[in-house]
Amino acid sequence: MKDLKPIRGNRIVREMVAQGEHEKQDFKLAISDARKIARSLSAFANNGGGRLLIGIKDNGTIAGVRNEEDIFVVEQAAERYCRPAQKVDFKAFLVDGTLCVIVAEIEAAVERPVYAVEHDGSLKAYYRVADENIAASPLMVRAWELSSSAVSMAFALDGNHTVMLDFIAGRGRIDDSREAAIALHISQAQADAIVADLASMDLLDFVYVNGGFAIACRSRQ
């Protein structure tokens, strides 16, 4: 366990478990598939960070960790199957004197996207929505890539950007950029580029609705 010594944590663990699984927390009874766990790490890193509670059943029952290999598999997921590699912090807590629960925490990514390496070797970025890891849309990934580079700072809003903002604000949200392309009489490629630009500048946001990521304006304060 890399000298990870459990400390008493009845109250700490039970309070976390009482929250259930949510945007920042996932229960795992055991860890066996590093590539699958990389999806969880990607999803957390791309959405503000989160934690895995290892040794907890899906229904919240505290079962305890049965194999020290769980930590190794999480580390493998973070280092080998996340692109770029991510850092995970581990803490161990004893519950009822005998049950060891591991808390694996990952912080928000400094630069997004964080990809998971799939079983076929392809890269896919995930985003945490409630208690699920959802594959990010191509536009989300494109916006993250822009915001992590100097490109997003190299342009000012022009008429096309303003028109797009006004259109989306007027609709409340749109299901995808194609809707805007049709209404504004521009190409799909132009609509995608404008939406990605605006999202990279935090003027647009992606909202998970009805099984997909809709596009909405961020509140202007």
Tab-separated table of C-alpha atoms in Angstrom:
chain	number	residue	atom	x	y	z
A	1	MET	CA	0.000	0.000	0.000
A	2	LYS	CA	3.022	2.256	-0.354
A	3	ASP	CA	3.125	2.788	3.420
A	4	LEU	CA	-0.513	3.921	3.395
A	5	LYS	CA	-1.546	3.377	7.001
A	6	PRO	CA	-5.283	3.357	7.735
A	7	ILE	CA	-6.565	5.779	10.350
A	8	ARG	CA	-9.817	5.573	12.265
A	9	GLY	CA	-12.541	7.059	10.152
A	10	ASN	CA	-15.997	5.801	11.145
A	11	ARG	CA	-17.605	9.233	11.015
A	12	ILE	CA	-15.708	10.454	7.936
A	13	VAL	CA	-16.525	7.406	5.836
A	14	ARG	CA	-20.152	7.139	6.936
A	15	GLU	CA	-20.750	10.810	6.168
A	16	MET	CA	-19.320	10.369	2.671
A	17	VAL	CA	-21.316	7.188	2.070
A	18	ALA	CA	-24.513	8.893	3.251
A	19	GLN	CA	-24.152	11.323	0.343
A	20	GLY	CA	-24.543	8.492	-2.127
A	21	GLU	CA	-22.962	8.490	-5.558
A	22	HIS	CA	-22.979	11.882	-7.200
A	23	GLU	CA	-21.048	14.210	-9.480
A	24	LYS	CA	-18.010	14.169	-7.220
A	25	GLN	CA	-18.205	10.662	-5.778
A	26	ASP	CA	-18.358	7.067	-6.983
A	27	PHE	CA	-18.560	3.797	-5.022
A	28	LYS	CA	-16.390	0.829	-5.969
A	29	LEU	CA	-16.442	-2.494	-4.167
A	30	ALA	CA	-13.180	-3.473	-5.846
A	31	ILE	CA	-10.944	-2.285	-8.684
A	32	SER	CA	-9.966	-4.774	-11.367
A	33	ASP	CA	-10.026	-3.001	-14.762
A	34	ALA	CA	-7.549	-0.110	-15.072
A	35	ARG	CA	-8.920	1.059	-18.422
A	36	LYS	CA	-12.452	1.220	-17.035
A	37	ILE	CA	-11.294	3.179	-13.990
A	38	ALA	CA	-9.467	5.570	-16.327
A	39	ARG	CA	-12.909	6.609	-17.596
A	40	SER	CA	-13.924	7.604	-14.074
A	41	LEU	CA	-10.689	9.528	-13.579
A	42	SER	CA	-11.153	11.279	-16.924
A	43	ALA	CA	-14.754	12.167	-16.051
A	44	PHE	CA	-13.808	13.589	-12.657
A	45	ALA	CA	-10.767	15.473	-13.945
A	46	ASN	CA	-12.781	17.076	-16.742
A	47	ASN	CA	-15.485	18.209	-14.327
A	48	GLY	CA	-13.918	19.710	-11.238
A	49	GLY	CA	-12.413	16.628	-9.619
A	50	GLY	CA	-13.892	13.854	-7.504
A	51	ARG	CA	-13.210	10.732	-5.483
A	52	LEU	CA	-13.589	6.977	-5.577
A	53	LEU	CA	-14.635	5.238	-2.365
A	54	ILE	CA	-13.150	1.765	-2.660
A	55	GLY	CA	-14.612	-0.971	-0.500
A	56	ILE	CA	-18.191	0.299	-0.797
A	57	LYS	CA	-20.991	-1.608	-2.530
A	58	ASP	CA	-23.307	0.161	-4.979
A	59	ASN	CA	-26.053	0.223	-2.331
A	60	GLY	CA	-23.754	1.997	0.135
A	61	THR	CA	-22.879	-1.024	2.243
A	62	ILE	CA	-19.395	-0.707	3.713
A	63	ALA	CA	-17.656	-3.970	2.829
A	64	GLY	CA	-14.017	-2.928	3.086
A	65	VAL	CA	-11.111	-3.424	0.703
A	66	ARG	CA	-10.132	-7.034	0.204
A	67	ASN	CA	-7.068	-6.613	-1.945
A	68	GLU	CA	-4.236	-4.101	-1.747
A	69	GLU	CA	-3.922	-4.406	-5.523
A	70	ASP	CA	-6.844	-1.963	-5.812
A	71	ILE	CA	-4.490	0.971	-5.239
A	72	PHE	CA	-2.032	-0.319	-7.818
A	73	VAL	CA	-4.796	-0.642	-10.430
A	74	VAL	CA	-5.999	2.928	-9.802
A	75	GLU	CA	-2.433	4.195	-10.107
A	76	GLN	CA	-2.033	2.231	-13.317
A	77	ALA	CA	-5.259	3.768	-14.637
A	78	ALA	CA	-4.053	7.275	-13.829
A	79	GLU	CA	-0.519	6.874	-15.143
A	80	ARG	CA	-0.900	4.508	-18.109
A	81	TYR	CA	-4.463	4.894	-19.269
A	82	CYS	CA	-5.122	8.609	-18.795
A	83	ARG	CA	-3.794	11.115	-21.334
A	84	PRO	CA	-2.186	13.153	-19.975
A	85	ALA	CA	-1.300	11.093	-16.903
A	86	GLN	CA	-3.084	12.186	-13.734
A	87	LYS	CA	-2.140	12.254	-10.058
A	88	VAL	CA	-4.325	10.452	-7.527
A	89	ASP	CA	-4.117	10.956	-3.765
A	90	PHE	CA	-4.989	8.025	-1.509
A	91	LYS	CA	-6.217	7.887	2.065
A	92	ALA	CA	-7.141	4.794	4.054
A	93	PHE	CA	-9.742	4.707	6.812
A	94	LEU	CA	-10.698	1.994	9.278
A	95	VAL	CA	-14.411	1.516	9.870
A	96	ASP	CA	-15.654	-0.492	12.832
A	97	GLY	CA	-12.049	-1.298	13.635
A	98	THR	CA	-11.577	-3.903	10.902
A	99	LEU	CA	-12.950	-2.654	7.546
A	100	CYS	CA	-10.514	-0.660	5.446
A	101	VAL	CA	-11.948	1.862	2.980
A	102	ILE	CA	-9.689	3.580	0.452
A	103	VAL	CA	-10.502	7.075	-0.754
A	104	ALA	CA	-8.852	7.906	-4.067
A	105	GLU	CA	-9.105	11.599	-4.943
A	106	ILE	CA	-8.349	13.284	-8.249
A	107	GLU	CA	-8.293	17.040	-8.690
A	108	ALA	CA	-9.757	19.059	-11.538
A	109	ALA	CA	-7.497	18.934	-14.561
A	110	VAL	CA	-5.272	21.952	-15.066
A	111	GLU	CA	-5.641	21.407	-18.785
A	112	ARG	CA	-8.566	19.668	-20.421
A	113	PRO	CA	-9.383	17.345	-22.032
A	114	VAL	CA	-8.154	14.383	-20.051
A	115	TYR	CA	-8.625	11.282	-22.190
A	116	ALA	CA	-9.074	7.651	-21.220
A	117	VAL	CA	-7.362	5.004	-23.334
A	118	GLU	CA	-10.078	2.614	-24.511
A	119	HIS	CA	-9.608	-1.134	-24.897
A	120	ASP	CA	-9.107	-0.705	-28.643
A	121	GLY	CA	-6.376	1.890	-28.047
A	122	SER	CA	-8.504	4.883	-29.028
A	123	LEU	CA	-8.745	7.971	-26.817
A	124	LYS	CA	-12.047	9.218	-25.419
A	125	ALA	CA	-12.741	12.079	-23.004
A	126	TYR	CA	-15.411	11.653	-20.337
A	127	TYR	CA	-17.406	14.079	-18.204
A	128	ARG	CA	-19.087	13.374	-14.870
A	129	VAL	CA	-22.859	13.921	-14.913
A	130	ALA	CA	-24.661	13.097	-11.663
A	131	ASP	CA	-23.451	9.538	-10.926
A	132	GLU	CA	-22.460	8.627	-14.491
A	133	ASN	CA	-19.382	8.959	-16.672
A	134	ILE	CA	-20.584	10.320	-20.017
A	135	ALA	CA	-18.500	10.545	-23.186
A	136	ALA	CA	-17.884	14.224	-23.927
A	137	SER	CA	-19.203	15.555	-27.215
A	138	PRO	CA	-16.706	16.459	-29.963
A	139	LEU	CA	-17.544	20.151	-29.502
A	140	MET	CA	-16.825	19.969	-25.781
A	141	VAL	CA	-13.447	18.412	-26.506
A	142	ARG	CA	-12.707	21.033	-29.156
A	143	ALA	CA	-13.572	23.849	-26.751
A	144	TRP	CA	-11.379	22.342	-24.025
A	145	GLU	CA	-8.481	22.082	-26.428
A	146	LEU	CA	-8.892	25.738	-27.376
A	147	SER	CA	-9.124	26.915	-23.776
A	148	SER	CA	-5.949	24.987	-22.899
A	149	SER	CA	-3.999	26.744	-25.628
A	150	ALA	CA	-3.138	30.323	-26.451
A	151	VAL	CA	-5.527	30.198	-29.396
A	152	SER	CA	-8.602	31.144	-27.374
A	153	MET	CA	-6.923	34.384	-26.313
A	154	ALA	CA	-5.931	35.328	-29.846
A	155	PHE	CA	-9.310	36.501	-31.122
A	156	ALA	CA	-11.966	39.007	-30.172
A	157	LEU	CA	-15.695	38.563	-30.536
A	158	ASP	CA	-16.877	39.435	-34.012
A	159	GLY	CA	-20.321	39.747	-35.515
A	160	ASN	CA	-20.700	36.004	-36.036
A	161	HIS	CA	-19.955	35.288	-32.379
A	162	THR	CA	-22.433	37.910	-31.216
A	163	VAL	CA	-25.144	36.622	-33.521
A	164	MET	CA	-24.611	33.081	-32.227
A	165	LEU	CA	-24.775	34.220	-28.601
A	166	ASP	CA	-27.966	36.154	-29.230
A	167	PHE	CA	-29.527	33.223	-31.076
A	168	ILE	CA	-28.787	30.725	-28.294
A	169	ALA	CA	-29.843	33.193	-25.598
A	170	GLY	CA	-33.123	33.715	-27.391
A	171	ARG	CA	-33.798	29.978	-27.548
A	172	GLY	CA	-32.689	29.323	-23.971
A	173	ARG	CA	-30.575	26.467	-25.285
A	174	ILE	CA	-30.096	24.509	-28.501
A	175	ASP	CA	-29.724	20.759	-28.893
A	176	ASP	CA	-26.684	21.001	-31.166
A	177	SER	CA	-24.783	23.342	-33.474
A	178	ARG	CA	-26.686	22.068	-36.515
A	179	GLU	CA	-29.774	23.840	-35.232
A	180	ALA	CA	-27.854	27.120	-35.203
A	181	ALA	CA	-26.280	26.469	-38.610
A	182	ILE	CA	-29.692	26.048	-40.230
A	183	ALA	CA	-31.269	29.047	-38.516
A	184	LEU	CA	-28.321	31.388	-39.145
A	185	HIS	CA	-27.690	30.188	-42.720
A	186	ILE	CA	-24.088	29.218	-42.118
A	187	SER	CA	-22.223	25.973	-42.667
A	188	GLN	CA	-21.992	23.260	-40.030
A	189	ALA	CA	-18.230	23.826	-39.881
A	190	GLN	CA	-18.720	27.548	-39.222
A	191	ALA	CA	-21.289	26.878	-36.503
A	192	ASP	CA	-19.001	24.329	-34.829
A	193	ALA	CA	-16.059	26.730	-34.881
A	194	ILE	CA	-18.092	29.602	-33.415
A	195	VAL	CA	-19.606	27.454	-30.660
A	196	ALA	CA	-16.183	26.044	-29.743
A	197	ASP	CA	-14.708	29.561	-29.639
A	198	LEU	CA	-17.459	30.827	-27.359
A	199	ALA	CA	-17.323	27.803	-25.076
A	200	SER	CA	-13.550	28.122	-24.759
A	201	MET	CA	-14.120	31.698	-23.536
A	202	ASP	CA	-16.697	30.488	-20.966
A	203	LEU	CA	-19.515	32.278	-22.765
A	204	LEU	CA	-21.305	29.027	-23.626
A	205	ASP	CA	-21.773	25.885	-21.593
A	206	PHE	CA	-22.691	22.281	-22.371
A	207	VAL	CA	-25.678	20.927	-20.443
A	208	TYR	CA	-26.560	17.245	-20.373
A	209	VAL	CA	-30.211	16.897	-21.368
A	210	ASN	CA	-32.149	13.903	-22.697
A	211	GLY	CA	-29.080	11.798	-23.350
A	212	GLY	CA	-26.979	14.467	-25.041
A	213	PHE	CA	-25.080	17.689	-24.437
A	214	ALA	CA	-27.151	20.755	-25.312
A	215	ILE	CA	-25.580	24.190	-25.701
A	216	ALA	CA	-26.596	27.121	-23.499
A	217	CYS	CA	-25.336	30.586	-22.616
A	218	ARG	CA	-23.521	31.083	-19.367
A	219	SER	CA	-25.029	33.769	-17.184
A	220	ARG	CA	-23.417	37.125	-17.840
A	221	GLN	CA	-22.650	38.836	-14.539
